[in-house]
Phi, psi and omega in degrees: 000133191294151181293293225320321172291305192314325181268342172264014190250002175255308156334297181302306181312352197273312180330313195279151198277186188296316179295352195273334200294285194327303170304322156319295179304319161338267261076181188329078238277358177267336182234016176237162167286140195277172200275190173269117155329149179296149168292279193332307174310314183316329175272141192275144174265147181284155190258142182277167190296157170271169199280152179276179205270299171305351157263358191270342200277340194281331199248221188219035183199185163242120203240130159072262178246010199304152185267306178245124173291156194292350157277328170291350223246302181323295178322291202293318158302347163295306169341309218267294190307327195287300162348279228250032163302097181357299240243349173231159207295172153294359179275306180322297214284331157334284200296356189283325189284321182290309192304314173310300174279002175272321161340263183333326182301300185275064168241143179267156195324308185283344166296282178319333168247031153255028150260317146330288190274008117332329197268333200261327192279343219237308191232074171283161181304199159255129202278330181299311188290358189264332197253281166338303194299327199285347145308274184343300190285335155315295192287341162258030187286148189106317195263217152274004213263344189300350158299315153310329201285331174301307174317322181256001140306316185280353201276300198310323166306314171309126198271147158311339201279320175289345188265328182298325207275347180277330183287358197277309177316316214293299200282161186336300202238018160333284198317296174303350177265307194292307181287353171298287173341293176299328176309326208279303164324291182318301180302034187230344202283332179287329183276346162201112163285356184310340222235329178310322169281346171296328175328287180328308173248018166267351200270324190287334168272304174317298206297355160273283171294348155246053166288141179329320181297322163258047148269193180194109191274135164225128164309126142258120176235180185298005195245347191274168201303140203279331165314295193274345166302325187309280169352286169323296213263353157285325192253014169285119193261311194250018126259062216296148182301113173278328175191182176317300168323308167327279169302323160303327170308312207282347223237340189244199203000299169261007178230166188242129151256144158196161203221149182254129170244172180246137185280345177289318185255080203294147193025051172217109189295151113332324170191162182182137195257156196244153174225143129255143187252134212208170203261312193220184186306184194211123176239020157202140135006276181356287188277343169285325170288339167269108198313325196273359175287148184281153189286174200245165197251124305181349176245001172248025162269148211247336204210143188246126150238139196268112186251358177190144192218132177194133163286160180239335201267087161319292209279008177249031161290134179093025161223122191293077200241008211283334169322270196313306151347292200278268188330323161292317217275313197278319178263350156279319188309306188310318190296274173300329171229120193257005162285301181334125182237299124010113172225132188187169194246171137242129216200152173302169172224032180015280184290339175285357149309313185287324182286323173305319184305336190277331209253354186331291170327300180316295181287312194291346160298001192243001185284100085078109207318300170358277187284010198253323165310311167299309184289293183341295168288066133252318219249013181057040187209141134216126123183132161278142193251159171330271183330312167287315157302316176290340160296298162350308184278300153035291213263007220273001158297321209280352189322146161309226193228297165230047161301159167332292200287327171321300196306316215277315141005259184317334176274343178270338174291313212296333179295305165324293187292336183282320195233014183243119169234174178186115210014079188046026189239132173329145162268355181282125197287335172271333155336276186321329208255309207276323185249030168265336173269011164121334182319147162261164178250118156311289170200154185264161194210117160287122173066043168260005167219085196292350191312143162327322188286328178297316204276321158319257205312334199181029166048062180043028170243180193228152180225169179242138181236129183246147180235100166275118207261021162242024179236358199309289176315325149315290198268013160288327211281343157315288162347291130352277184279013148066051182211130193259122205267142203212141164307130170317349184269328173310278158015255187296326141303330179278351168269345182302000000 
């Protein structure tokens, strides 16, 4: 070999990178031991972020799993502008938004949420001019001028973004694409937050537009239309609908359906409550529920309980109408039966199975050698451990009447509902809703839902939430001050 080779055959070797030099020296990597990866490999590179909607918009190719190429990503944004263009009416910026959702009907799941992140991305306030009003109204506080300066702080806050989603309303079945929309949306938000503020101002628009002032309290009975009966037994959430028979039980003679509607969405309840009209509070589930029991006579009823509550709409979550229902609900009753005196729930205890479990141990360290002796013989351990009690509880329809571990349940539940809060809110979700809307927790019912589902949530029990409507403002305002108002027998479990 000539020199001129020898330096371009050293040359080259310096070029080629290490791992290929190495695998030369091995030989042949199919019939030799392969070398050690570089230390530099070894480390996983982190995957870069994905690109905003303004960098997608900018270039000319689409990277990685991005959905819409940066010219289709152009387009729909043009779409999006032409809505919410100033300069055309709202019936026009309607029909534009109806052309955008027939898009959107055929769009595959990620076409859709780079429409999502347009929205979230393209028409936010302006920050500069959001920053400049938020001087201004600082610097006039105080003065004569502050009222303009408030004013012109709210013109900054408002995004292009709110006037595009009104134009979205404008057409027929608007109202039903947003909220479908946001249904679709919610479960995506933990995994991108880029997506929160469309969250943010559709939850904020809901809560306008379906305020208590634009509802319509409606009866549903056996006589309404077999479409919104259909409705009941798909969106019935805490007592499922077994068959027709069934649903007739709920809906006729001693018993109430009602429903709150909207006018925009015509035959679709938003939420709607099951009542039995009943002599006294009701402590099971069962007998509300059977078909073959005889009806009750319906001008001698003293007390209404409310036994199901179900929202139907996902995407209006976090917009608040179930208060106002049970309060409508409650002055139509007053109203037909002026015997009714009583207003009261019979509810799930959703969370409290999950809870006892997690927290057993804890309470049973805090127990008194006694009573820890007394459950110790009821569950057949002594020292009783978690784990023993909770094999135990399994069994708990079959408990006597005053065994231990029943009483001790019941005393832990009263607790659950009475005393466990987080940040300053029930931790139970029925809880939260009943006595955020003013309710008291009454009284606990042993074996008031015997169902697999009952025994699953809370080992069958059931609580009474009482709505007294001339104390309602009490006991939010208890609540408020982080004291959960509870019936003296409720109590009196929670100090036992």
């Amino acid at each position: 070999m000539n020199a001129a080779s020898e330096w371009i055959t050293r040359s080259v070797s310096r070029l080629r990178p290490a791992d290929t030099q190495n695998l030369d020296a091995a030989g042949d990597p199919g019939g030799g031991a392969k070398p050690a990866a570089p230390a530099a490999a070894a480390v996983v590179s982190k995957p870069a972020p994905p690109r905003s909607t303004h960098e997608r918009l900018a270039a000319t190719l689409r990277r990685g799993k991005e959905a819409l190429s940066p010219r289709a990503l152009r387009r729909l944004l043009a779409d999006l502008q032409e809505v919410a263009a100033t300069q055309v009416s709202e019936v026009e910026g309607g029909r534009r938004a109806e052309a955008v959702a027939a898009w959107y009907a055929g769009a595959e799941p990620e076409e859709r949420r780079d429409m999502w992140l347009l929205m979230c991305e393209q028409f936010a306030p302006d920050a500069m001019r959001f920053k400049s009003a938020q001087k201004r109204y600082e610097a006039a506080a105080g003065t004569a001028d502050e009222a303009h300066a408030e004013v012109h702080l709210r013109r900054a806050l408002s995004s292009p973004r709110t006037r595009l989603l009104q134009r979205f309303a404008v057409f027929p079945q608007g109202m039903r694409f947003l909220v479908d929309m946001r249904a679709e949306l919610l479960p995506l938000l933990k995994g991108d937050k880029r997506l929160l503020p469309l969250d943010a101002e559709l939850e904020q628009l809901f809560s306008t537009w379906f305020d208590v002032a634009f509802l319509e309290l409606q009866r549903l009975s056996w006589d309404s239309p077999a479409s919104l009966l259909e409705k009941l037994i798909k969106y019935e959430a805490v007592h499922d609908i077994r068959s027709w028979s069934d649903l007739k039980n709920r809906v006729g003679s001693d018993r109430r359906c009602y429903g709150f509607f909207h006018p925009r969405l015509p035959g679709e309840p938003l939420i709607f409550v099951e009542v039995a009209l009943v002599n006294e509070i009701s402590g099971s589930i069962t007998p509300l529920l059977d078909e073959s029991a005889e009806p009750l006579d319906i001008e001698r009823a003293n007390t209404a309980i409310f036994y199901s509550i179900s929202n139907t709409q996902t995407g209006l979550r976090g917009v608040s109408f179930g208060d106002s229902l049970i309060k409508h609900v409650a002055e139509t009753l007053s109203a037909e039966f002026p015997r009714l005196r009583t207003f009261a729930t019979l509810s799930p205890i959703p969370g409290f199975r999950a809870w006892f479990g997690k927290h057993c141990a804890g309470m049973l360290d805090a127990l008194d050698d006694k009573r820890r002796a007394e459950l110790g013989r009821a569950v057949g351990f002594e020292p009783p451990q978690a784990a023993h009690v909770l094999a135990a509880a399994e069994k708990a329809l079959d408990l006597p009447v005053k065994s231990p571990l029943r009483q001790w349940l019941l005393q832990c539940a009263a607790r659950y509902l009475g005393r466990e809060l987080q940040e300053g809110r029930p931790v139970d979700a029925v809880a939260r809703f009943h006595l955020g809307n003013g309710a008291r927790v009454e009284r606990l019912n042993w074996a008031g839902d015997p169902s697999s589902k009952g025994q699953k949530q809370s080992f069958g029990l059931m609580v009474n939430y009482l709505y007294d409507l001339k104390r309602i403002d009490k006991h939010r305002g208890l609540l408020a001050q982080g004291r959960v108002p509870v019936s003296g027998d409720i109590e009196s479990l929670c100090r036992d």
